[in-house]
C-alpha cells in the first residue's frame, strides 16, 4: 500500500511542468549580459572556452530560472557600432526565446552601449530595466591620458596594428577600431554622450560598481599597474581617487546607485576585471554569484 502511495505521489509530481516546479527566484526573467571593450560572447569564450568574460555567471543565473544571453560585438570599436551589433543579436535571441522585454546589464563600456541602444536606437520598447556595472558614466580619465600620449600622426598606424591584433585574437570577422574605442572612453566624449543619450522615461536605471583599496600586485596583478594612473586622472578631472583600476568610483554611478559588493576580509577590494568574474578571477575574493543574483532580483523587482 505504501509503495502504491509513493508511486502515485511521484507520478503526480512528474505530471507538473518542471519549469514551474523547480523555478528559481528569477523564473521568467530575460537578461542580456553585455561586455565591455576587449570582450566577447561567452557562448564560445576565448582560448577554446578556457577564458569566459562572465566567469560562468550566465550559467548561474540560468540555474536561478532566468533566460540569459551574452551577445558578442566588436572587441574594439565605437559605442554606436557596438550598440548596433548588440541590438541585432539581442533581438534575434529575444524572438527565439519568447522574450517581449529584456533586462539589459552592461559592464564597463557595455553600460554605455546599452544606454545608447535604449536612447538612440529605438530599443526602449523592448527594455525592462537598464543596469550598469563598473561603467564609465563620466568617462575614464586613463583613456584621456593614453590618447594624449599618442601623437595624432601615429594614431592611424597604432589603430591598424591594434585592429590587426584584435582580428587575430578574436577571429569573428567584425570590424575593429581601437582609436574610436579609446575616444569613446574619454571624459569629454562621455560628457557629450550623456547629453545626447538621456534616460528614457518609464525605464528604471540602476548602477553598481567596485573599487580597489590600493594597488595590490598580488590580488590585482593587472589593475595594480593602472590604478595609480586612474587615481591621478580621477583627481585631475574632479572624480576622486577611488577607482577599480580603470574607472573612478564616482564615474560608475548612474540612475539609482546600488553600491559596491562586500569583499571577503582578506581581499583588497574588487577590481574592474574581477567585477565580472573574468576568467573566474573574482569568486575567490567576494560572493560574485550572490552579488549578481541580487542585481538580477533588484531588476526583476524594479526597486
PDB file of C-alpha atoms in Angstrom:
ATOM      1  CA  UNK A   1       0.000   0.000   0.000  1.00  0.00           C
ATOM      2  CA  UNK A   2       2.784   2.416   0.958  1.00  0.00           C
ATOM      3  CA  UNK A   3       4.589   1.545  -2.252  1.00  0.00           C
ATOM      4  CA  UNK A   4       1.489   2.395  -4.314  1.00  0.00           C
ATOM      5  CA  UNK A   5       1.098   5.703  -2.483  1.00  0.00           C
ATOM      6  CA  UNK A   6       4.754   6.569  -3.111  1.00  0.00           C
ATOM      7  CA  UNK A   7       4.440   5.719  -6.802  1.00  0.00           C
ATOM      8  CA  UNK A   8       1.265   7.771  -7.073  1.00  0.00           C
ATOM      9  CA  UNK A   9       2.897  10.745  -5.373  1.00  0.00           C
ATOM     10  CA  UNK A  10       5.884  10.541  -7.729  1.00  0.00           C
ATOM     11  CA  UNK A  11       3.606  10.320 -10.739  1.00  0.00           C
ATOM     12  CA  UNK A  12       1.744  13.414  -9.542  1.00  0.00           C
ATOM     13  CA  UNK A  13       4.991  15.345  -9.202  1.00  0.00           C
ATOM     14  CA  UNK A  14       6.103  14.352 -12.680  1.00  0.00           C
ATOM     15  CA  UNK A  15       2.809  15.477 -14.136  1.00  0.00           C
ATOM     16  CA  UNK A  16       3.565  19.120 -13.243  1.00  0.00           C
ATOM     17  CA  UNK A  17       5.673  21.223 -15.664  1.00  0.00           C
ATOM     18  CA  UNK A  18       9.249  21.033 -14.378  1.00  0.00           C
ATOM     19  CA  UNK A  19       9.895  24.690 -15.182  1.00  0.00           C
ATOM     20  CA  UNK A  20       7.244  25.749 -12.695  1.00  0.00           C
ATOM     21  CA  UNK A  21       8.062  23.127 -10.049  1.00  0.00           C
ATOM     22  CA  UNK A  22      11.773  23.858  -9.858  1.00  0.00           C
ATOM     23  CA  UNK A  23      11.698  27.524 -10.827  1.00  0.00           C
ATOM     24  CA  UNK A  24      14.248  29.773  -9.160  1.00  0.00           C
ATOM     25  CA  UNK A  25      13.863  33.354  -7.962  1.00  0.00           C
ATOM     26  CA  UNK A  26      14.488  34.662 -11.486  1.00  0.00           C
ATOM     27  CA  UNK A  27      11.903  32.493 -13.201  1.00  0.00           C
ATOM     28  CA  UNK A  28      10.710  34.032 -16.462  1.00  0.00           C
ATOM     29  CA  UNK A  29      13.240  36.895 -16.493  1.00  0.00           C
ATOM     30  CA  UNK A  30      15.113  37.644 -19.722  1.00  0.00           C
ATOM     31  CA  UNK A  31      18.618  39.020 -19.179  1.00  0.00           C
ATOM     32  CA  UNK A  32      21.306  40.229 -21.594  1.00  0.00           C
ATOM     33  CA  UNK A  33      24.825  40.500 -20.170  1.00  0.00           C
ATOM     34  CA  UNK A  34      26.703  42.962 -22.388  1.00  0.00           C
ATOM     35  CA  UNK A  35      30.503  43.020 -22.282  1.00  0.00           C
ATOM     36  CA  UNK A  36      32.831  45.994 -22.404  1.00  0.00           C
ATOM     37  CA  UNK A  37      35.931  46.653 -24.506  1.00  0.00           C
ATOM     38  CA  UNK A  38      38.004  43.610 -25.486  1.00  0.00           C
ATOM     39  CA  UNK A  39      35.010  41.462 -24.550  1.00  0.00           C
ATOM     40  CA  UNK A  40      33.370  38.520 -26.270  1.00  0.00           C
ATOM     41  CA  UNK A  41      30.367  36.209 -26.275  1.00  0.00           C
ATOM     42  CA  UNK A  42      30.719  33.613 -23.530  1.00  0.00           C
ATOM     43  CA  UNK A  43      28.951  31.037 -25.697  1.00  0.00           C
ATOM     44  CA  UNK A  44      32.383  30.458 -27.211  1.00  0.00           C
ATOM     45  CA  UNK A  45      34.699  32.351 -24.880  1.00  0.00           C
ATOM     46  CA  UNK A  46      38.383  32.703 -25.710  1.00  0.00           C
ATOM     47  CA  UNK A  47      41.183  30.151 -25.850  1.00  0.00           C
ATOM     48  CA  UNK A  48      38.802  27.355 -26.704  1.00  0.00           C
ATOM     49  CA  UNK A  49      36.418  28.330 -23.920  1.00  0.00           C
ATOM     50  CA  UNK A  50      39.090  28.447 -21.211  1.00  0.00           C
ATOM     51  CA  UNK A  51      38.516  32.176 -20.709  1.00  0.00           C
ATOM     52  CA  UNK A  52      34.996  33.447 -20.043  1.00  0.00           C
ATOM     53  CA  UNK A  53      34.162  37.148 -19.705  1.00  0.00           C
ATOM     54  CA  UNK A  54      31.395  36.475 -17.170  1.00  0.00           C
ATOM     55  CA  UNK A  55      33.151  33.581 -15.443  1.00  0.00           C
ATOM     56  CA  UNK A  56      30.124  31.288 -15.511  1.00  0.00           C
ATOM     57  CA  UNK A  57      27.670  33.896 -14.225  1.00  0.00           C
ATOM     58  CA  UNK A  58      25.361  33.392 -17.201  1.00  0.00           C
ATOM     59  CA  UNK A  59      25.035  29.709 -16.338  1.00  0.00           C
ATOM     60  CA  UNK A  60      24.461  30.506 -12.690  1.00  0.00           C
ATOM     61  CA  UNK A  61      21.659  32.966 -13.479  1.00  0.00           C
ATOM     62  CA  UNK A  62      20.080  30.322 -15.716  1.00  0.00           C
ATOM     63  CA  UNK A  63      20.173  27.922 -12.789  1.00  0.00           C
ATOM     64  CA  UNK A  64      18.128  30.510 -10.891  1.00  0.00           C
ATOM     65  CA  UNK A  65      15.404  30.445 -13.535  1.00  0.00           C
ATOM     66  CA  UNK A  66      16.438  33.250 -15.899  1.00  0.00           C
ATOM     67  CA  UNK A  67      16.902  33.199 -19.650  1.00  0.00           C
ATOM     68  CA  UNK A  68      20.333  34.693 -20.313  1.00  0.00           C
ATOM     69  CA  UNK A  69      22.293  35.758 -23.375  1.00  0.00           C
ATOM     70  CA  UNK A  70      25.873  37.057 -23.583  1.00  0.00           C
ATOM     71  CA  UNK A  71      25.916  38.753 -27.007  1.00  0.00           C
ATOM     72  CA  UNK A  72      29.238  39.465 -28.632  1.00  0.00           C
ATOM     73  CA  UNK A  73      30.316  42.554 -30.562  1.00  0.00           C
ATOM     74  CA  UNK A  74      33.495  44.137 -31.910  1.00  0.00           C
ATOM     75  CA  UNK A  75      36.152  43.921 -29.216  1.00  0.00           C
ATOM     76  CA  UNK A  76      37.460  47.376 -30.136  1.00  0.00           C
ATOM     77  CA  UNK A  77      35.070  49.884 -31.640  1.00  0.00           C
ATOM     78  CA  UNK A  78      32.842  52.878 -31.010  1.00  0.00           C
ATOM     79  CA  UNK A  79      29.687  52.825 -28.909  1.00  0.00           C
ATOM     80  CA  UNK A  80      27.278  53.243 -31.889  1.00  0.00           C
ATOM     81  CA  UNK A  81      28.889  50.383 -33.810  1.00  0.00           C
ATOM     82  CA  UNK A  82      28.871  48.036 -30.855  1.00  0.00           C
ATOM     83  CA  UNK A  83      25.324  49.038 -29.876  1.00  0.00           C
ATOM     84  CA  UNK A  84      24.030  48.193 -33.352  1.00  0.00           C
ATOM     85  CA  UNK A  85      25.713  44.779 -33.216  1.00  0.00           C
ATOM     86  CA  UNK A  86      24.430  44.017 -29.724  1.00  0.00           C
ATOM     87  CA  UNK A  87      20.897  45.113 -30.554  1.00  0.00           C
ATOM     88  CA  UNK A  88      20.765  42.849 -33.595  1.00  0.00           C
ATOM     89  CA  UNK A  89      21.971  39.873 -31.565  1.00  0.00           C
ATOM     90  CA  UNK A  90      19.611  40.526 -28.659  1.00  0.00           C
ATOM     91  CA  UNK A  91      16.643  40.975 -30.994  1.00  0.00           C
ATOM     92  CA  UNK A  92      17.275  37.587 -32.569  1.00  0.00           C
ATOM     93  CA  UNK A  93      17.715  35.936 -29.178  1.00  0.00           C
ATOM     94  CA  UNK A  94      14.542  37.501 -27.759  1.00  0.00           C
ATOM     95  CA  UNK A  95      12.458  36.208 -30.657  1.00  0.00           C
ATOM     96  CA  UNK A  96      13.897  32.708 -30.304  1.00  0.00           C
ATOM     97  CA  UNK A  97      13.290  32.653 -26.540  1.00  0.00           C
ATOM     98  CA  UNK A  98       9.868  34.258 -26.353  1.00  0.00           C
ATOM     99  CA  UNK A  99      11.052  37.419 -24.584  1.00  0.00           C
ATOM    100  CA  UNK A 100       8.939  40.520 -25.084  1.00  0.00           C
ATOM    101  CA  UNK A 101      11.208  42.610 -22.857  1.00  0.00           C
ATOM    102  CA  UNK A 102      14.731  42.192 -21.521  1.00  0.00           C
ATOM    103  CA  UNK A 103      16.789  43.385 -18.570  1.00  0.00           C
ATOM    104  CA  UNK A 104      19.906  44.950 -20.091  1.00  0.00           C
ATOM    105  CA  UNK A 105      23.029  44.653 -17.932  1.00  0.00           C
ATOM    106  CA  UNK A 106      26.262  46.156 -19.226  1.00  0.00           C
ATOM    107  CA  UNK A 107      29.781  46.151 -17.845  1.00  0.00           C
ATOM    108  CA  UNK A 108      32.272  48.974 -18.458  1.00  0.00           C
ATOM    109  CA  UNK A 109      31.762  50.426 -21.962  1.00  0.00           C
ATOM    110  CA  UNK A 110      28.920  47.906 -22.255  1.00  0.00           C
ATOM    111  CA  UNK A 111      26.954  50.112 -19.873  1.00  0.00           C
ATOM    112  CA  UNK A 112      27.160  52.989 -22.343  1.00  0.00           C
ATOM    113  CA  UNK A 113      26.332  50.612 -25.185  1.00  0.00           C
ATOM    114  CA  UNK A 114      23.022  49.565 -23.629  1.00  0.00           C
ATOM    115  CA  UNK A 115      22.176  53.166 -22.735  1.00  0.00           C
ATOM    116  CA  UNK A 116      22.771  54.103 -26.382  1.00  0.00           C
ATOM    117  CA  UNK A 117      20.538  51.259 -27.573  1.00  0.00           C
ATOM    118  CA  UNK A 118      17.682  52.461 -25.409  1.00  0.00           C
ATOM    119  CA  UNK A 119      18.088  56.194 -26.039  1.00  0.00           C
ATOM    120  CA  UNK A 120      19.183  56.284 -29.676  1.00  0.00           C
ATOM    121  CA  UNK A 121      18.307  53.023 -31.431  1.00  0.00           C
ATOM    122  CA  UNK A 122      14.655  52.691 -30.507  1.00  0.00           C
ATOM    123  CA  UNK A 123      15.121  49.752 -28.150  1.00  0.00           C
ATOM    124  CA  UNK A 124      13.241  51.289 -25.234  1.00  0.00           C
ATOM    125  CA  UNK A 125      10.035  49.393 -26.054  1.00  0.00           C
ATOM    126  CA  UNK A 126      11.851  46.092 -25.584  1.00  0.00           C
ATOM    127  CA  UNK A 127      13.745  47.136 -22.463  1.00  0.00           C
ATOM    128  CA  UNK A 128      12.531  46.357 -18.962  1.00  0.00           C
ATOM    129  CA  UNK A 129      15.432  47.828 -16.976  1.00  0.00           C
ATOM    130  CA  UNK A 130      18.940  49.160 -17.586  1.00  0.00           C
ATOM    131  CA  UNK A 131      21.671  48.115 -15.151  1.00  0.00           C
ATOM    132  CA  UNK A 132      25.290  49.186 -15.478  1.00  0.00           C
ATOM    133  CA  UNK A 133      28.222  47.588 -13.694  1.00  0.00           C
ATOM    134  CA  UNK A 134      31.565  49.398 -13.282  1.00  0.00           C
ATOM    135  CA  UNK A 135      30.649  51.630 -16.214  1.00  0.00           C
ATOM    136  CA  UNK A 136      32.196  54.993 -17.044  1.00  0.00           C
ATOM    137  CA  UNK A 137      29.308  57.450 -16.984  1.00  0.00           C
ATOM    138  CA  UNK A 138      31.663  60.389 -16.505  1.00  0.00           C
ATOM    139  CA  UNK A 139      34.460  58.892 -18.582  1.00  0.00           C
ATOM    140  CA  UNK A 140      37.655  57.021 -17.790  1.00  0.00           C
ATOM    141  CA  UNK A 141      40.492  59.545 -17.372  1.00  0.00           C
ATOM    142  CA  UNK A 142      43.078  56.883 -18.224  1.00  0.00           C
ATOM    143  CA  UNK A 143      41.762  56.948 -21.809  1.00  0.00           C
ATOM    144  CA  UNK A 144      42.445  60.697 -21.984  1.00  0.00           C
ATOM    145  CA  UNK A 145      45.973  60.142 -20.694  1.00  0.00           C
ATOM    146  CA  UNK A 146      46.760  57.285 -23.099  1.00  0.00           C
ATOM    147  CA  UNK A 147      45.370  59.065 -26.168  1.00  0.00           C
ATOM    148  CA  UNK A 148      47.243  62.244 -25.259  1.00  0.00           C
ATOM    149  CA  UNK A 149      50.465  60.237 -25.280  1.00  0.00           C
ATOM    150  CA  UNK A 150      49.887  59.039 -28.870  1.00  0.00           C
ATOM    151  CA  UNK A 151      50.699  61.752 -31.461  1.00  0.00           C
ATOM    152  CA  UNK A 152      47.920  62.340 -33.988  1.00  0.00           C
ATOM    153  CA  UNK A 153      50.172  61.286 -36.873  1.00  0.00           C
ATOM    154  CA  UNK A 154      50.833  57.960 -35.151  1.00  0.00           C
ATOM    155  CA  UNK A 155      47.206  57.150 -34.344  1.00  0.00           C
ATOM    156  CA  UNK A 156      46.309  55.650 -37.771  1.00  0.00           C
ATOM    157  CA  UNK A 157      49.300  53.292 -37.580  1.00  0.00           C
ATOM    158  CA  UNK A 158      48.506  52.338 -34.000  1.00  0.00           C
ATOM    159  CA  UNK A 159      44.891  51.771 -34.983  1.00  0.00           C
ATOM    160  CA  UNK A 160      45.880  49.445 -37.834  1.00  0.00           C
ATOM    161  CA  UNK A 161      48.249  47.463 -35.645  1.00  0.00           C
ATOM    162  CA  UNK A 162      45.781  47.105 -32.785  1.00  0.00           C
ATOM    163  CA  UNK A 163      42.959  46.292 -35.200  1.00  0.00           C
ATOM    164  CA  UNK A 164      45.009  43.536 -36.815  1.00  0.00           C
ATOM    165  CA  UNK A 165      45.878  42.130 -33.393  1.00  0.00           C
ATOM    166  CA  UNK A 166      42.198  42.115 -32.393  1.00  0.00           C
ATOM    167  CA  UNK A 167      41.242  40.342 -35.617  1.00  0.00           C
ATOM    168  CA  UNK A 168      43.890  37.674 -34.991  1.00  0.00           C
ATOM    169  CA  UNK A 169      42.772  37.130 -31.390  1.00  0.00           C
ATOM    170  CA  UNK A 170      39.001  37.210 -31.846  1.00  0.00           C
ATOM    171  CA  UNK A 171      38.645  35.890 -35.407  1.00  0.00           C
ATOM    172  CA  UNK A 172      34.973  36.793 -35.642  1.00  0.00           C
ATOM    173  CA  UNK A 173      35.134  38.933 -38.774  1.00  0.00           C
ATOM    174  CA  UNK A 174      33.802  42.022 -37.011  1.00  0.00           C
ATOM    175  CA  UNK A 175      35.270  45.477 -37.764  1.00  0.00           C
ATOM    176  CA  UNK A 176      37.786  46.831 -35.276  1.00  0.00           C
ATOM    177  CA  UNK A 177      38.648  50.459 -34.464  1.00  0.00           C
ATOM    178  CA  UNK A 178      40.833  50.857 -31.386  1.00  0.00           C
ATOM    179  CA  UNK A 179      41.124  54.642 -31.635  1.00  0.00           C
ATOM    180  CA  UNK A 180      37.344  55.065 -31.847  1.00  0.00           C
ATOM    181  CA  UNK A 181      37.100  52.785 -28.837  1.00  0.00           C
ATOM    182  CA  UNK A 182      39.607  54.851 -26.896  1.00  0.00           C
ATOM    183  CA  UNK A 183      37.919  58.150 -27.724  1.00  0.00           C
ATOM    184  CA  UNK A 184      34.561  56.755 -26.576  1.00  0.00           C
ATOM    185  CA  UNK A 185      36.009  56.357 -23.092  1.00  0.00           C
ATOM    186  CA  UNK A 186      37.324  59.881 -22.647  1.00  0.00           C
ATOM    187  CA  UNK A 187      35.826  62.367 -20.227  1.00  0.00           C
ATOM    188  CA  UNK A 188      34.923  64.881 -22.959  1.00  0.00           C
ATOM    189  CA  UNK A 189      33.276  62.278 -25.193  1.00  0.00           C
ATOM    190  CA  UNK A 190      31.143  60.817 -22.412  1.00  0.00           C
ATOM    191  CA  UNK A 191      30.032  64.285 -21.353  1.00  0.00           C
ATOM    192  CA  UNK A 192      28.609  64.837 -24.839  1.00  0.00           C
ATOM    193  CA  UNK A 193      27.289  61.282 -24.893  1.00  0.00           C
ATOM    194  CA  UNK A 194      25.263  61.942 -21.737  1.00  0.00           C
ATOM    195  CA  UNK A 195      23.668  64.989 -23.317  1.00  0.00           C
ATOM    196  CA  UNK A 196      22.749  63.076 -26.460  1.00  0.00           C
ATOM    197  CA  UNK A 197      21.655  59.872 -24.688  1.00  0.00           C
ATOM    198  CA  UNK A 198      19.301  60.881 -21.869  1.00  0.00           C
ATOM    199  CA  UNK A 199      17.444  58.307 -19.817  1.00  0.00           C
ATOM    200  CA  UNK A 200      14.129  57.193 -21.277  1.00  0.00           C
ATOM    201  CA  UNK A 201      11.081  57.837 -19.133  1.00  0.00           C
ATOM    202  CA  UNK A 202       9.320  54.730 -17.915  1.00  0.00           C
ATOM    203  CA  UNK A 203      12.543  52.720 -17.695  1.00  0.00           C
ATOM    204  CA  UNK A 204      14.429  52.313 -14.430  1.00  0.00           C
ATOM    205  CA  UNK A 205      18.200  52.729 -14.444  1.00  0.00           C
ATOM    206  CA  UNK A 206      20.461  51.131 -11.836  1.00  0.00           C
ATOM    207  CA  UNK A 207      24.215  51.195 -11.343  1.00  0.00           C
ATOM    208  CA  UNK A 208      26.686  49.101  -9.372  1.00  0.00           C
ATOM    209  CA  UNK A 209      30.441  49.334  -9.043  1.00  0.00           C
ATOM    210  CA  UNK A 210      33.552  48.496  -7.085  1.00  0.00           C
ATOM    211  CA  UNK A 211      36.938  49.837  -6.126  1.00  0.00           C
ATOM    212  CA  UNK A 212      40.366  48.676  -5.069  1.00  0.00           C
ATOM    213  CA  UNK A 213      41.756  49.511  -1.657  1.00  0.00           C
ATOM    214  CA  UNK A 214      45.205  50.045  -3.144  1.00  0.00           C
ATOM    215  CA  UNK A 215      47.473  48.853  -5.955  1.00  0.00           C
ATOM    216  CA  UNK A 216      47.920  45.338  -4.619  1.00  0.00           C
ATOM    217  CA  UNK A 217      50.038  43.353  -7.107  1.00  0.00           C
ATOM    218  CA  UNK A 218      49.078  40.023  -5.546  1.00  0.00           C
ATOM    219  CA  UNK A 219      45.294  40.247  -5.871  1.00  0.00           C
ATOM    220  CA  UNK A 220      45.275  42.744  -8.755  1.00  0.00           C
ATOM    221  CA  UNK A 221      48.307  41.873 -10.940  1.00  0.00           C
ATOM    222  CA  UNK A 222      46.962  43.802 -13.948  1.00  0.00           C
ATOM    223  CA  UNK A 223      44.843  46.518 -12.368  1.00  0.00           C
ATOM    224  CA  UNK A 224      47.575  47.403  -9.876  1.00  0.00           C
ATOM    225  CA  UNK A 225      49.503  48.828 -12.828  1.00  0.00           C
ATOM    226  CA  UNK A 226      46.643  51.052 -13.971  1.00  0.00           C
ATOM    227  CA  UNK A 227      45.244  52.007 -10.562  1.00  0.00           C
ATOM    228  CA  UNK A 228      47.744  54.869  -9.927  1.00  0.00           C
ATOM    229  CA  UNK A 229      47.080  56.360 -13.386  1.00  0.00           C
ATOM    230  CA  UNK A 230      43.320  56.231 -12.836  1.00  0.00           C
ATOM    231  CA  UNK A 231      43.769  57.662  -9.347  1.00  0.00           C
ATOM    232  CA  UNK A 232      45.723  60.647 -10.689  1.00  0.00           C
ATOM    233  CA  UNK A 233      43.341  61.152 -13.608  1.00  0.00           C
ATOM    234  CA  UNK A 234      40.328  60.934 -11.325  1.00  0.00           C
ATOM    235  CA  UNK A 235      41.687  63.662  -9.094  1.00  0.00           C
ATOM    236  CA  UNK A 236      42.581  65.840 -12.098  1.00  0.00           C
ATOM    237  CA  UNK A 237      39.042  65.628 -13.526  1.00  0.00           C
ATOM    238  CA  UNK A 238      37.334  66.063 -10.168  1.00  0.00           C
ATOM    239  CA  UNK A 239      36.115  62.459  -9.978  1.00  0.00           C
ATOM    240  CA  UNK A 240      38.040  61.477  -6.863  1.00  0.00           C
ATOM    241  CA  UNK A 241      40.815  58.971  -6.319  1.00  0.00           C
ATOM    242  CA  UNK A 242      38.784  55.856  -5.560  1.00  0.00           C
ATOM    243  CA  UNK A 243      38.726  53.523  -8.564  1.00  0.00           C
ATOM    244  CA  UNK A 244      38.614  49.915  -9.754  1.00  0.00           C
ATOM    245  CA  UNK A 245      41.820  50.183 -11.746  1.00  0.00           C
ATOM    246  CA  UNK A 246      40.104  51.607 -14.840  1.00  0.00           C
ATOM    247  CA  UNK A 247      37.076  53.689 -13.830  1.00  0.00           C
ATOM    248  CA  UNK A 248      36.778  56.181 -10.934  1.00  0.00           C
ATOM    249  CA  UNK A 249      34.111  55.088  -8.457  1.00  0.00           C
ATOM    250  CA  UNK A 250      32.195  58.339  -8.909  1.00  0.00           C
ATOM    251  CA  UNK A 251      32.082  57.742 -12.659  1.00  0.00           C
ATOM    252  CA  UNK A 252      30.393  54.381 -12.106  1.00  0.00           C
ATOM    253  CA  UNK A 253      27.217  55.980 -10.740  1.00  0.00           C
ATOM    254  CA  UNK A 254      24.148  56.418 -12.940  1.00  0.00           C
ATOM    255  CA  UNK A 255      20.454  56.356 -12.133  1.00  0.00           C
ATOM    256  CA  UNK A 256      19.813  54.635  -8.806  1.00  0.00           C
ATOM    257  CA  UNK A 257      23.229  53.875  -7.324  1.00  0.00           C
ATOM    258  CA  UNK A 258      23.162  50.461  -5.613  1.00  0.00           C
ATOM    259  CA  UNK A 259      26.696  50.464  -4.250  1.00  0.00           C
ATOM    260  CA  UNK A 260      29.620  48.071  -4.151  1.00  0.00           C
ATOM    261  CA  UNK A 261      29.855  44.395  -3.182  1.00  0.00           C
ATOM    262  CA  UNK A 262      31.146  43.193   0.176  1.00  0.00           C
ATOM    263  CA  UNK A 263      34.505  41.523  -0.312  1.00  0.00           C
ATOM    264  CA  UNK A 264      35.999  38.845   1.895  1.00  0.00           C
ATOM    265  CA  UNK A 265      38.071  40.042   4.870  1.00  0.00           C
ATOM    266  CA  UNK A 266      41.401  39.269   3.183  1.00  0.00           C
ATOM    267  CA  UNK A 267      40.562  40.982  -0.126  1.00  0.00           C
ATOM    268  CA  UNK A 268      41.890  44.418  -1.079  1.00  0.00           C
ATOM    269  CA  UNK A 269      38.712  45.476  -2.842  1.00  0.00           C
ATOM    270  CA  UNK A 270      37.321  44.293  -6.178  1.00  0.00           C
ATOM    271  CA  UNK A 271      38.869  45.495  -9.425  1.00  0.00           C
ATOM    272  CA  UNK A 272      37.402  46.139 -12.867  1.00  0.00           C
ATOM    273  CA  UNK A 273      38.043  42.615 -14.176  1.00  0.00           C
ATOM    274  CA  UNK A 274      37.026  40.801 -11.021  1.00  0.00           C
ATOM    275  CA  UNK A 275      33.661  42.589 -11.102  1.00  0.00           C
ATOM    276  CA  UNK A 276      32.526  40.237 -13.900  1.00  0.00           C
ATOM    277  CA  UNK A 277      34.459  37.230 -12.600  1.00  0.00           C
ATOM    278  CA  UNK A 278      36.525  37.386 -15.808  1.00  0.00           C
ATOM    279  CA  UNK A 279      38.358  34.063 -16.130  1.00  0.00           C
ATOM    280  CA  UNK A 280      36.954  33.245 -12.690  1.00  0.00           C
ATOM    281  CA  UNK A 281      39.164  35.967 -11.160  1.00  0.00           C
ATOM    282  CA  UNK A 282      36.627  37.416  -8.737  1.00  0.00           C
ATOM    283  CA  UNK A 283      35.000  34.470  -6.995  1.00  0.00           C
ATOM    284  CA  UNK A 284      37.901  33.960  -4.599  1.00  0.00           C
ATOM    285  CA  UNK A 285      37.548  37.490  -3.241  1.00  0.00           C
ATOM    286  CA  UNK A 286      33.784  38.059  -2.970  1.00  0.00           C
ATOM    287  CA  UNK A 287      30.464  36.304  -3.389  1.00  0.00           C
ATOM    288  CA  UNK A 288      30.177  37.151  -7.070  1.00  0.00           C
ATOM    289  CA  UNK A 289      27.243  34.817  -7.685  1.00  0.00           C
ATOM    290  CA  UNK A 290      25.312  36.272  -4.777  1.00  0.00           C
ATOM    291  CA  UNK A 291      26.061  39.783  -5.985  1.00  0.00           C
ATOM    292  CA  UNK A 292      24.740  39.127  -9.473  1.00  0.00           C
ATOM    293  CA  UNK A 293      21.722  37.282  -8.126  1.00  0.00           C
ATOM    294  CA  UNK A 294      20.870  40.382  -6.095  1.00  0.00           C
ATOM    295  CA  UNK A 295      21.466  42.585  -9.160  1.00  0.00           C
ATOM    296  CA  UNK A 296      19.062  40.463 -11.169  1.00  0.00           C
ATOM    297  CA  UNK A 297      16.489  40.240  -8.364  1.00  0.00           C
ATOM    298  CA  UNK A 298      16.576  44.034  -7.984  1.00  0.00           C
ATOM    299  CA  UNK A 299      15.943  44.446 -11.707  1.00  0.00           C
ATOM    300  CA  UNK A 300      13.066  41.984 -11.532  1.00  0.00           C
ATOM    301  CA  UNK A 301      11.506  43.812  -8.588  1.00  0.00           C
ATOM    302  CA  UNK A 302      12.160  47.239 -10.104  1.00  0.00           C
ATOM    303  CA  UNK A 303      13.196  48.672  -6.767  1.00  0.00           C
TER     304      UNK A 303
END
